[in-house]
XYZ file of C-alpha atoms in Angstrom:
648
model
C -15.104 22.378 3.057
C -11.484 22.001 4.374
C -11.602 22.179 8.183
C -8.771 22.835 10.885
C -8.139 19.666 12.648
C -7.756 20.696 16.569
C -8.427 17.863 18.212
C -5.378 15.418 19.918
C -3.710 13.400 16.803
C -4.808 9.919 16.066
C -2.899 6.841 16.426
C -2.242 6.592 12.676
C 0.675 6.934 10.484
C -1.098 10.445 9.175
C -2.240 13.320 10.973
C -2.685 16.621 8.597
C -3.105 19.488 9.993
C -6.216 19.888 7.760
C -8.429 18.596 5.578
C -11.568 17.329 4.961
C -11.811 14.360 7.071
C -9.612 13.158 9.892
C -8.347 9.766 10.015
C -9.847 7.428 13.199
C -6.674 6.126 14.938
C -6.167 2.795 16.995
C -7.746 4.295 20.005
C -10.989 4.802 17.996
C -10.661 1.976 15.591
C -10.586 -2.099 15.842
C -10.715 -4.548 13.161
C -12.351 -7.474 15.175
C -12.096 -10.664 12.357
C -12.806 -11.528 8.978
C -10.633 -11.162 5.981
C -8.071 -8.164 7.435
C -8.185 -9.593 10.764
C -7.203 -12.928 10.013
C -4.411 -11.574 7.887
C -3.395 -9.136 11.131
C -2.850 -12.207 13.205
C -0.446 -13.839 10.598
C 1.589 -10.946 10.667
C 1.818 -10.538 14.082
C 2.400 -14.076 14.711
C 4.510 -15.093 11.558
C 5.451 -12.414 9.631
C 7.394 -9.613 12.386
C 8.631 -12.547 14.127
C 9.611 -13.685 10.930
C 11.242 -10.301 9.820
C 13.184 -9.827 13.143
C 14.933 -13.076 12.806
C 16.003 -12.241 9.116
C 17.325 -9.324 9.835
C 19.647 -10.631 12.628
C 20.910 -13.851 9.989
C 21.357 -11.896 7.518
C 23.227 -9.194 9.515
C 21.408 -6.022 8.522
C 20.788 -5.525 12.542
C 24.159 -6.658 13.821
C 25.231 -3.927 11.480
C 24.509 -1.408 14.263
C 26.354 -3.276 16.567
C 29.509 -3.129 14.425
C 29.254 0.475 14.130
C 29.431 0.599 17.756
C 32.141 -1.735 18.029
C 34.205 -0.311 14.860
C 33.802 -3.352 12.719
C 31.357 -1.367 10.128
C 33.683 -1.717 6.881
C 34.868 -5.474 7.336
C 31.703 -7.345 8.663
C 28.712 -4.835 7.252
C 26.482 -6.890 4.948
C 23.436 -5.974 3.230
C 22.904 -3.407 0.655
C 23.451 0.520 0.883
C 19.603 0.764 2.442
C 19.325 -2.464 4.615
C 19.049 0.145 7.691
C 15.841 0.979 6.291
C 14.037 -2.104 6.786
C 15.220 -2.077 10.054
C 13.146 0.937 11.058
C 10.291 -0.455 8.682
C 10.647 -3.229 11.627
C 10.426 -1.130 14.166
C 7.703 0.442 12.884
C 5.933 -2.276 12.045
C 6.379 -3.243 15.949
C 5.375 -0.094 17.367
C 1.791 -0.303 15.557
C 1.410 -3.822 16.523
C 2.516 -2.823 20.169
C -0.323 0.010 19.660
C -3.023 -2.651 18.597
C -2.444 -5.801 20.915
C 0.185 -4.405 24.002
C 1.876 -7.663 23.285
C 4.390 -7.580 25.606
C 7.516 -9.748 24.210
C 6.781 -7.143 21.297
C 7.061 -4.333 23.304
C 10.431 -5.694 24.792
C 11.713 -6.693 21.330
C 11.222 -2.989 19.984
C 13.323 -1.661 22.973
C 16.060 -3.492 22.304
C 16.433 -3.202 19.399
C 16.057 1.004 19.401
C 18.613 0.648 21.926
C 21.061 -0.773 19.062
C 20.356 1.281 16.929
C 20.600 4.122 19.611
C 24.110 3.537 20.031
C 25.183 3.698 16.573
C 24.203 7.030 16.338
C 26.717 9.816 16.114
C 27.331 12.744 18.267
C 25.907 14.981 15.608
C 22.998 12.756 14.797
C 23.999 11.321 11.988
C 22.811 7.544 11.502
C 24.104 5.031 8.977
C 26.080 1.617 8.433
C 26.784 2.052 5.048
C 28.688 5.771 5.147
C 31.083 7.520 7.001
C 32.932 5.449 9.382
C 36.550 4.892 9.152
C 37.007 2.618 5.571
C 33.445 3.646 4.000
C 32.446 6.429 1.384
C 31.971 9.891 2.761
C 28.626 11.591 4.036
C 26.068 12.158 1.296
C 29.031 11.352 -1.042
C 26.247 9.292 -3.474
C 22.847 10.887 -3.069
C 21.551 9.100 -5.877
C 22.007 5.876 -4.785
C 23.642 5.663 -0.932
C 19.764 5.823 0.222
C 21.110 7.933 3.469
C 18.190 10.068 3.306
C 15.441 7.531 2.511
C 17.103 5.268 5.508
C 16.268 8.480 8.028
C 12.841 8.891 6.824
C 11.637 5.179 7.885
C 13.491 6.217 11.017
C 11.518 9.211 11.554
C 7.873 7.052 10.467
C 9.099 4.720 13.158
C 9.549 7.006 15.783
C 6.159 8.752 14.500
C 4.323 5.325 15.006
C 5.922 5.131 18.284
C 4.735 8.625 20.060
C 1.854 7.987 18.562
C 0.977 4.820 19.775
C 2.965 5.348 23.351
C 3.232 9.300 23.427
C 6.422 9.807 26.012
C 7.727 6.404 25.847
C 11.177 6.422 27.753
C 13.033 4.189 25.315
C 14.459 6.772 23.252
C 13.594 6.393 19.405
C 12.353 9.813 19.210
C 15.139 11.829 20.518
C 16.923 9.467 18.144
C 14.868 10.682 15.193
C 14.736 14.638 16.240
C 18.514 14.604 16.474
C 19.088 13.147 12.831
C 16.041 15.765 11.899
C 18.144 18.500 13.338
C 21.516 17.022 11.530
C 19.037 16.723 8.255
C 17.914 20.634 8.381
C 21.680 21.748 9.113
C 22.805 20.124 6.300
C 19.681 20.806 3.739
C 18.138 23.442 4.784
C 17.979 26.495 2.880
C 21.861 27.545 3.382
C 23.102 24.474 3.341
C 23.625 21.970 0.360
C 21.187 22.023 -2.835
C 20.449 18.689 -2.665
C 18.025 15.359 -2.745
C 17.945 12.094 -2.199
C 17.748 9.775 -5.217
C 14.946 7.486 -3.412
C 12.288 9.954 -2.084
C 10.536 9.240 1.684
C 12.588 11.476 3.593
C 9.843 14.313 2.889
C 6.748 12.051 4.187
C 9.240 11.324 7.086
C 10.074 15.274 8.176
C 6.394 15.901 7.658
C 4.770 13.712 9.889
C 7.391 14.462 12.658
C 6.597 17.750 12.491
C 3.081 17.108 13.213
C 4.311 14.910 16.677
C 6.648 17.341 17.882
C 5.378 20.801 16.263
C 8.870 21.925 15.153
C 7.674 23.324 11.578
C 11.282 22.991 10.876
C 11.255 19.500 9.684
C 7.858 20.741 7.481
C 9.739 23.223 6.058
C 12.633 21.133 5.258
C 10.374 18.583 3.695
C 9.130 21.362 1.440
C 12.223 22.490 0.458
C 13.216 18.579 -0.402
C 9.667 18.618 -2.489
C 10.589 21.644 -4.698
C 14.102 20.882 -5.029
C 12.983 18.064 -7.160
C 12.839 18.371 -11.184
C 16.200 21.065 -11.280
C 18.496 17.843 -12.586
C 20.324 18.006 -9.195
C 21.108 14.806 -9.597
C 23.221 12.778 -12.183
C 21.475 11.821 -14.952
C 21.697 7.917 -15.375
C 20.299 5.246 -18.519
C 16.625 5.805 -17.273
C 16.886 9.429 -17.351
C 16.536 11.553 -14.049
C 12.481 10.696 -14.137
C 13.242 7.600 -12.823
C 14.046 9.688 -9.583
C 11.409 12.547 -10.388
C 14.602 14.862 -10.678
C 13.381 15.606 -14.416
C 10.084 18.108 -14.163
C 9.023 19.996 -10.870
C 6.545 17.855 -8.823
C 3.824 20.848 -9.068
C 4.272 20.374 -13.180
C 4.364 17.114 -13.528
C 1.220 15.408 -15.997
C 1.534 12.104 -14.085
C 3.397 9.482 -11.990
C 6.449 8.505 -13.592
C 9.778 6.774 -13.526
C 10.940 4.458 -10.057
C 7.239 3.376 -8.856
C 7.707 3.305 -5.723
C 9.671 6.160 -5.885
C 6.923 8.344 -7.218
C 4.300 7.289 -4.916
C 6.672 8.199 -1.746
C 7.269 11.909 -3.211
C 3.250 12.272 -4.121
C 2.504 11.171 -0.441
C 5.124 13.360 0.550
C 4.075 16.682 -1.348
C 0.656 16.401 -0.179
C 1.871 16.038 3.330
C 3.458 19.719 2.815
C 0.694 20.657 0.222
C -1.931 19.991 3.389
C 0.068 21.413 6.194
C 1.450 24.847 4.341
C -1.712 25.732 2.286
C -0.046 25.189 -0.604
C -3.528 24.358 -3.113
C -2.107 24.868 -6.312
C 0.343 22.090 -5.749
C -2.223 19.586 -4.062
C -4.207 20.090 -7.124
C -1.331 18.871 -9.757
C -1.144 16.102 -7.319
C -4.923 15.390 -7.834
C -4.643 15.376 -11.368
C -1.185 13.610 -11.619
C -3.625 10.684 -9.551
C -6.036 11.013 -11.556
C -3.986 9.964 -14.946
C -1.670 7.382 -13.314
C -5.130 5.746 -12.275
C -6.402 6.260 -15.837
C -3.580 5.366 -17.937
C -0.768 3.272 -15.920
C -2.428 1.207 -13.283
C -3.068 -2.819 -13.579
C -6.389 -3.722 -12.627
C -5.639 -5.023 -9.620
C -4.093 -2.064 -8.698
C -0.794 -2.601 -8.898
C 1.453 0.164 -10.383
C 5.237 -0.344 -12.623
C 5.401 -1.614 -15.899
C 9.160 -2.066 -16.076
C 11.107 -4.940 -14.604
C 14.578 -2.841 -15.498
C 13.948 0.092 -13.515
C 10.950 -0.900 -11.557
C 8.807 2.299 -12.923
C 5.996 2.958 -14.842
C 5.532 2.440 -18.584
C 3.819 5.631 -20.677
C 0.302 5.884 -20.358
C -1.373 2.301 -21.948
C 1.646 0.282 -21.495
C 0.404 -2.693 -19.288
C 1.803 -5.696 -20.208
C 0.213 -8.292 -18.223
C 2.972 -10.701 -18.511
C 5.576 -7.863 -17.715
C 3.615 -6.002 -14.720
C 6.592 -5.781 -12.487
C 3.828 -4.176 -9.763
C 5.949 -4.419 -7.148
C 4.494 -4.418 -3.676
C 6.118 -1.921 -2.071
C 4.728 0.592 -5.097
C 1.319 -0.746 -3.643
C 2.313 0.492 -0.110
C 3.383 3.976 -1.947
C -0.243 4.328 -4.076
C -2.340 3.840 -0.521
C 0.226 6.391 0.809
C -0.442 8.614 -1.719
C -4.247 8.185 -1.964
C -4.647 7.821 1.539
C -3.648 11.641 2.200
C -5.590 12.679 -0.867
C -8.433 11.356 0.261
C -8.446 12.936 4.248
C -7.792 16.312 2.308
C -11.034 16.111 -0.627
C -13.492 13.414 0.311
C -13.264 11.806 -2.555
C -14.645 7.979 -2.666
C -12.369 6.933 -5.897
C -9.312 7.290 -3.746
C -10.971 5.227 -1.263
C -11.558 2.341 -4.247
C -7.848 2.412 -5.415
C -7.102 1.367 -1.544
C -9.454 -1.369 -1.285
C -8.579 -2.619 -4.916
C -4.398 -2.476 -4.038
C -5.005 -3.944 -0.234
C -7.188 -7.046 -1.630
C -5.053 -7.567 -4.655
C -1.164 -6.198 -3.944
C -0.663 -5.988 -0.311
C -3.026 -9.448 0.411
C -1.048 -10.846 -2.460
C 2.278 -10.721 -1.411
C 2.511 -12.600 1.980
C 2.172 -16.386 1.654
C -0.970 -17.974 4.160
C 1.768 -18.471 7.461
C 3.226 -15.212 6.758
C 6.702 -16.218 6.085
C 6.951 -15.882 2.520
C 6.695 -12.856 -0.086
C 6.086 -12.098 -4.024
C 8.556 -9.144 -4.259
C 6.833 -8.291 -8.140
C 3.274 -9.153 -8.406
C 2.716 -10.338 -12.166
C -0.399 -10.964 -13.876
C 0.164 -13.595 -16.061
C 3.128 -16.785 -14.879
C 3.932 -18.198 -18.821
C 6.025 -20.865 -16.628
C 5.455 -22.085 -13.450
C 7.397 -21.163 -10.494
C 10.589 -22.440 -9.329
C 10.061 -23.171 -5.127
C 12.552 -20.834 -2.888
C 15.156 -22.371 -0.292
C 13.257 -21.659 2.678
C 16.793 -21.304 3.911
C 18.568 -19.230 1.669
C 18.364 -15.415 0.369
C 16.177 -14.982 -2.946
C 17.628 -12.272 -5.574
C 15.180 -9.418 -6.324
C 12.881 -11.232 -8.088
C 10.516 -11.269 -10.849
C 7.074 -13.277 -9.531
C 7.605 -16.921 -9.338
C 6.809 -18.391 -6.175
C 6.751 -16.317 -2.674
C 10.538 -16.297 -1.397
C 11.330 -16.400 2.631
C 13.702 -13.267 1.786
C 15.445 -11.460 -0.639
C 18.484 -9.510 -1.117
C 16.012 -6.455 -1.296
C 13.650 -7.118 1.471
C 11.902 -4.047 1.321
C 8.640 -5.291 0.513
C 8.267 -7.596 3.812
C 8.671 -5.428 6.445
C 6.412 -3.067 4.165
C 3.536 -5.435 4.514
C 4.391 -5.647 7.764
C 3.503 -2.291 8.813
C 0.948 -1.666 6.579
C -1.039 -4.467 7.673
C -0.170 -3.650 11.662
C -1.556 -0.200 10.970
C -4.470 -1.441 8.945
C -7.014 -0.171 11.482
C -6.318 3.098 10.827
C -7.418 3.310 7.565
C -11.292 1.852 7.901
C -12.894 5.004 9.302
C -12.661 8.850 9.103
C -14.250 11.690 10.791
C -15.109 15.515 10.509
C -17.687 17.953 11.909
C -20.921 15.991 11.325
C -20.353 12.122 11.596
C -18.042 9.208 10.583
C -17.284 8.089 7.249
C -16.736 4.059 6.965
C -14.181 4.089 3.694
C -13.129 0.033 3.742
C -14.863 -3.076 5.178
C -14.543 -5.240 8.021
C -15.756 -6.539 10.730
C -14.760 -3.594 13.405
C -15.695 -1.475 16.658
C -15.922 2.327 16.201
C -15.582 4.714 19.058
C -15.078 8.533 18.901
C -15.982 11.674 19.819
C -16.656 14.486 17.651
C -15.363 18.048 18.128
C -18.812 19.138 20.140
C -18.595 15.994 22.376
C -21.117 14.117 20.304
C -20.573 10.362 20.915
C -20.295 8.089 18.171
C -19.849 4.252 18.500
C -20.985 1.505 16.791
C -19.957 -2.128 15.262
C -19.662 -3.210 11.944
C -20.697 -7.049 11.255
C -19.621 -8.499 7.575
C -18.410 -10.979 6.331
C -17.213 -8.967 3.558
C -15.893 -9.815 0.713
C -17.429 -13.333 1.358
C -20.935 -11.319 1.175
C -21.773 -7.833 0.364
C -23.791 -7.500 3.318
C -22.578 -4.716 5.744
C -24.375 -4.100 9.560
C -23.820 -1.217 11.028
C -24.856 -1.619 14.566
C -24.964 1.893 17.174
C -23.971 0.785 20.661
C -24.246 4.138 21.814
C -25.032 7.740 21.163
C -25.234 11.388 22.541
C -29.009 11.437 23.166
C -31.397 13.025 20.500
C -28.396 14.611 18.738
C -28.154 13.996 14.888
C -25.012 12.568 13.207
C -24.264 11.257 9.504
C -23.093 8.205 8.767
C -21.352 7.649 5.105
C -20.733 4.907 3.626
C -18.628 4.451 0.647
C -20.215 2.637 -2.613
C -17.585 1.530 -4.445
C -17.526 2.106 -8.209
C -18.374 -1.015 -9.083
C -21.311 -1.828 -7.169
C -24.057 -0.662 -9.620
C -27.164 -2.114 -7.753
C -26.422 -1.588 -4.265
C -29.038 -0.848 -1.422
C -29.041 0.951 1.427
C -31.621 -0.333 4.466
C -32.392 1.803 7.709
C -33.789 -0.105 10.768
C -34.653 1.376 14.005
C -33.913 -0.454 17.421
C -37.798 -0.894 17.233
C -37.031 -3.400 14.274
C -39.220 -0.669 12.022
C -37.704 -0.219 8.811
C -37.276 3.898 8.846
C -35.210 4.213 5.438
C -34.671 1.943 1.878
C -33.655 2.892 -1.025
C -30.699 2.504 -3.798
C -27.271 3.709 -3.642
C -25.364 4.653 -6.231
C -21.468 4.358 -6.504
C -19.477 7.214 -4.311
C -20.858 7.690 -1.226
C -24.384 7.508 0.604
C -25.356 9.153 3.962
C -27.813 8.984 6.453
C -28.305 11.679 8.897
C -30.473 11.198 12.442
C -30.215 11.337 15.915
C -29.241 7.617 16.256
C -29.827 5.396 19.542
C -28.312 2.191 20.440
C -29.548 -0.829 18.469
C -29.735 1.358 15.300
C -28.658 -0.474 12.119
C -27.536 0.280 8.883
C -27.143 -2.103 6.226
C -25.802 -2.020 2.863
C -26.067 -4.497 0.240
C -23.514 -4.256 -2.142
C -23.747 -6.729 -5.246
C -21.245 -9.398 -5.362
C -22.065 -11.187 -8.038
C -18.555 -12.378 -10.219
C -18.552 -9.617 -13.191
C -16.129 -9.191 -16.431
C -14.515 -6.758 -17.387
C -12.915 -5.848 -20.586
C -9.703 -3.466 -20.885
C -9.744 0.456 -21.842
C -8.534 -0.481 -26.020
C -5.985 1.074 -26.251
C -4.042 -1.277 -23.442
C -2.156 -3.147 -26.356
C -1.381 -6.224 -24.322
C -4.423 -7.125 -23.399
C -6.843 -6.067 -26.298
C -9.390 -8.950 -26.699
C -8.928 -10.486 -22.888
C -11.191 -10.138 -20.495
C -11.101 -10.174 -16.655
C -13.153 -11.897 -14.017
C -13.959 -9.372 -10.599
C -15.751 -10.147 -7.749
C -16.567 -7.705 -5.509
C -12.987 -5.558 -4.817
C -10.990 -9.014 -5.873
C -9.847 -9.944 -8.852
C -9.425 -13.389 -10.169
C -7.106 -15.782 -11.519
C -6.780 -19.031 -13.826
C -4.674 -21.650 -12.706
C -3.390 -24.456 -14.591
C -3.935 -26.807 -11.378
C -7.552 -26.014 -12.104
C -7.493 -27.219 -15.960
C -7.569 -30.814 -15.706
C -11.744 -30.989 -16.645
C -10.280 -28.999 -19.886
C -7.769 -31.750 -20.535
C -5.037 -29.211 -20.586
C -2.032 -28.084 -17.898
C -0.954 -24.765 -18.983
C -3.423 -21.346 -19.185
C -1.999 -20.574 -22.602
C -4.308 -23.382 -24.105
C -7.442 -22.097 -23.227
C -9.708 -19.298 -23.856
C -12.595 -18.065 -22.389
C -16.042 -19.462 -24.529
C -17.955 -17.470 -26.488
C -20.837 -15.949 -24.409
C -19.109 -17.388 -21.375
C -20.208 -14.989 -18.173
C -19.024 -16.487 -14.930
C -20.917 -18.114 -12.070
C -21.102 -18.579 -8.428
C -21.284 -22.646 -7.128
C -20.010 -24.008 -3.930
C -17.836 -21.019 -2.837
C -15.986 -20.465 -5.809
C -16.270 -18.366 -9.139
C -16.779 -20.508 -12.434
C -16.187 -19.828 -15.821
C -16.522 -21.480 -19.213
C -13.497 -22.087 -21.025
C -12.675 -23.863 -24.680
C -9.466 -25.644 -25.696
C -7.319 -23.739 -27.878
C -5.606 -25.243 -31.033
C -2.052 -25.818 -31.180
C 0.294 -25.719 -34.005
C 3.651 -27.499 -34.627
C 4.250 -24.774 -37.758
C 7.655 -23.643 -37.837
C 6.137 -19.355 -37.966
C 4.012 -17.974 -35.349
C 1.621 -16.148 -37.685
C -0.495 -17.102 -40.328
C -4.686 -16.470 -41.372
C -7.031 -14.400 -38.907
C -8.825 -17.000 -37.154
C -9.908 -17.958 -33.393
C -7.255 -21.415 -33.372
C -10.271 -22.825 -31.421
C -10.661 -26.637 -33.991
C -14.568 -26.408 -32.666
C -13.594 -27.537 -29.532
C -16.363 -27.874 -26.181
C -16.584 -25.802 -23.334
C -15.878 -26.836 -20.241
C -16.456 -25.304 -16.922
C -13.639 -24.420 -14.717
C -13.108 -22.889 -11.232
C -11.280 -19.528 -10.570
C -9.045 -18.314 -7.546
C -8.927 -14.818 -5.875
C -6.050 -13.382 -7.223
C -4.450 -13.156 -3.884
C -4.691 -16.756 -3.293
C -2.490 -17.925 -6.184
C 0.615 -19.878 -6.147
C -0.814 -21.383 -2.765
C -0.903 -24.905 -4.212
C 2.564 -25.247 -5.925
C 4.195 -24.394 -9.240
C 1.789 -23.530 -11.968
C 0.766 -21.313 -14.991
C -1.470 -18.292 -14.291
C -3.142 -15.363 -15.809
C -5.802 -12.779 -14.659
C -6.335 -11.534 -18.581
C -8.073 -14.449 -20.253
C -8.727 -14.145 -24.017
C -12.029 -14.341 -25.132
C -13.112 -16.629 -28.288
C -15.534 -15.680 -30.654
């Protein structure tokens, strides 16, 4: 049953106004360790300090200076939507602010809103690349000037910010509201028939309008939402699908064109689908979810077939060896199946975020932090040139992580994502607290009747598949539920009730989804759940071309790799010369995942094609050790691929 959320908004990037379930915010939520923690400390030590100092070398910051001090259209560097990752920076900051009140932080972030504070015109426009003395007009290139999808990482920063410290003095909302204001004058239903060629704008208005409760900025986002699909814009090489300007979002049959771009208008439409009512076109987003999962998503998650125009391929068209998956299309999917989840309950949207955080977003940053893959492939033919810690990478296909790149936009997505990665372990409604992702954590909330809820969550997850939840305290003798989320691939889990007696009061299975248990809980209540993490293959849907006849190791919600540093027992250097062996099924030894592999022959023939036959010359198996996908490239150059062909 959708419910009316009434109580005060969370400290998270989404608040609907209903829904299902209501996300747990930073006040309520803490991860405490383990696998996200860890990775929260990098990027709060390495990777925003990191950020901040590239964006002042490479000038995208002092751009905001010039346009205070007229320099704009001699010294501006950086391309038409550097601004952007400037507010991805600040929001980044703000949620990091929210989680540790690091102080140096907290001073960094007002400075640098007080830049960008003063580059703002009198009628609240805000950008370096257009409109100054010397530079193109106002919204004189909507398809590609990015002015609009600049001002909606503005208005997610200043979001994060009253969110985290409601009535801060330093002035980044009043610096968003006034661009919202300039945005409505100029789009708004008398005003120009327009969009922007790189959608976020709409999740932008939306979630403002839920901080400051001006359902002007809703409205405008729903007009931006509609307006796409009537060819407003020009039509380019890709066709206008690659900026979902082709087919009206509500009749769209799936994700399609500019990845990222796609994911950013889904989360976007729900926002307004949630917040107006508007059913019939949060179910077209359902099912447009429910086919881009089905038909154009790698199994790691990722999402964009096509290096060219960075978009997704028809349904089936994975190439392994061509997944562009770019991480900031990663960011966009747990957007977009984020909001679809608070507004229907359902666990699958729960298990494309765990499956794109462990294998996208945990792939990307390099162990200090400091380093990026822009494109996440799945199979390296060649192994990877090292990046000039001290120079600027070109976008890049995946090689080897890069400090920066012309297109930074995937660092300082990362970086905000991971900052505001509390946010997303728990939700709430009515009757309990939902635990949707793993980690070691401490829940506190209150539920709309003022029954207490607070426990801890000890795991060492997805080391082990063991998860403790532990109640610290509790409204006496009243009855809450506590779900927890089975993910789809963990046939065989159980589910163990123990009382603070030590009594066992509940055992039994639990099947994929979700599983619940309801009682008046006291502190020193635990609930366990075992989920199986035994390493697993798994074979590709046929009709995926590339990969027909390859098969992929999984353990638990990562997937794995084969390196060709690993291949020296098989006497080879490269991944191409192996194959999995026949009835190979991998094992578990001394922390890592194993698998059984045969040499593959080669031929010196002068044409690629010849007989059927498996090219194996009767060669032995020999056993070799697997990495988490998210962990390779962390020892140097080398060949890789997740798809392994299977002999026999």
């Amino acid at each position: 049953m959708t419910m009316q959320i009434t109580t005060t908004a969370p400290q998270a990037p989404v608040a609907p106004s209903r829904g299902r379930l209501r996300p747990l915010g930073q006040n309520e939520v803490r991860i405490t360790g383990g696998f996200w923690g860890d990775r929260q400390s990098v990027n709060a030590a390495g990777t925003l300090r990191h950020i901040g100092a590239r964006l002042e070398s490479e000038g995208w910051l002092p751009n905001f200076d010039l346009a205070v001090s007229g320099g704009l259209a001699e010294g501006r560097r950086g391309r038409e939507f550097s601004d952007s990752e400037v507010y991805k920076y600040l929001e980044g900051l703000a949620w990091e602010i929210g989680r540790t009140d690091d102080a140096a932080l907290e001073a960094r972030f007002r400075e640098v809103v007080s830049r960008v504070a003063a580059a703002q015109e009198a009628d609240g426009y805000l950008n370096t690349r257009f409109g100054r003395p010397g530079q193109g007009a106002r919204w004189s290139d909507l398809e590609w000037g990015h002015e609009l999808y600049c001002l909606g990482h503005l208005f997610q920063a200043a979001v994060a910010r009253e969110r985290t410290r409601p009535g801060a003095d330093d002035g980044l909302l009043e610096v968003a509201r006034r661009a919202a204001d300039m945005v409505c004058r100029e789009f708004g239903a008398d005003g120009r028939d327009a969009i922007c060629g790189h959608a976020v704008v709409e999740v932008g208005l939306a979630e403002l309008a839920r901080v400051t409760g001006d359902d002007r900025y809703l409205e405008q986002a729903r007009l931006f939402v509609e307006r796409h699909g009537r060819g407003t814009l020009r039509d380019i090489e890709w066709g206008r699908k690659y900026y979902q300007d082709d087919v009206a979002v509500r009749d769209a049959e799936a994700l399609r064109g500019h990845a990222v771009r796609a994911n950013y208008l889904a989360a976007g439409a729900a926002d307004v689908a949630i917040d107006t009512g508007d059913d019939r076109l949060l179910e077209a987003l359902r099912r447009q979810w429910d086919r881009t999962v089905a038909r154009r998503t790698y199994v790691t998650g990722g999402q964009g077939s096509h290096h060219q125009d960075e978009a997704f391929g028809e349904d089936w068209e994975l190439p392994a060896d061509r997944a562009y998956s770019e991480t900031c299309a990663g960011v966009g999917s747990i957007m977009f199946s984020w909001r679809l989840l608070l507004a229907g309950a359902d666990p699958r949207h729960a298990d494309l975020i765990e499956r794109t955080l462990y294998n996208v977003v945990a792939t990307s940053p390099a162990p200090d932090g400091r380093a990026f893959f822009y494109a996440n492939t799945l199979h390296q033919r060649v192994p990877g040139i090292p990046a000039d810690p001290d120079t600027t990478s070109p976008r890049a296909s995946s090689s080897l992580r890069a400090p920066w790149f012309e297109v930074s936009c995937c660092p300082p997505n990362v970086a905000r994502t991971l900052a505001s990665l509390d946010t997303y372990l728990a939700t709430a409604d009515d009757e309990g607290v939902q635990l949707q992702q793993y980690a070691p954590a401490s829940v506190r909330t209150t539920l709309p009747d003022g029954r207490v809820i607070a426990f801890d969550v000890e795991t060492e997850y997805p080391v082990s598949g063991i998860v403790r939840v532990i109640v610290t305290d509790a409204a006496p003798d009243a009855e809450w539920t506590l779900t927890l989320r089975v993910p789809a691939w963990a046939d065989g889990a159980r589910l163990r009730v123990v009382a603070t007696s030590g009594d066992i009061v509940g055992e039994s299975d639990a099947a994929p989804g979700a599983v619940e248990v309801r009682r008046a809980f006291r502190a020193g209540d635990v609930v366990e759940l075992e989920l199986p993490m035994a390493p697993r293959l798994t074979a590709p849907d046929e009709r995926i071309d590339a990969v027909r006849g390859c098969l992929v190791i999984e353990r638990g919600p990562e997937v794995f790799a084969l390196e060709s540093v690993d291949l020296a027992a098989a006497g080879v250097d490269d991944v191409a010369q192996v194959a999995l062996a026949p009835g190979s099924a991998p094992v578990e030894r001394d922390g890592r995942v194993w698998i059984d592999v045969v040499r593959r022959h080669e031929s010196d023939g002068g044409w690629p094609y010849g007989e059927p036959g498996d090219g194996l010359g009767g060669a032995a198996s020999v056993s070799v050790p697997l990495v988490p996908y998210h962990e390779w490239a962390e020892r140097g150059p080398s060949t890789m691929r997740v798809w392994i062909p299977a002999a026999g």
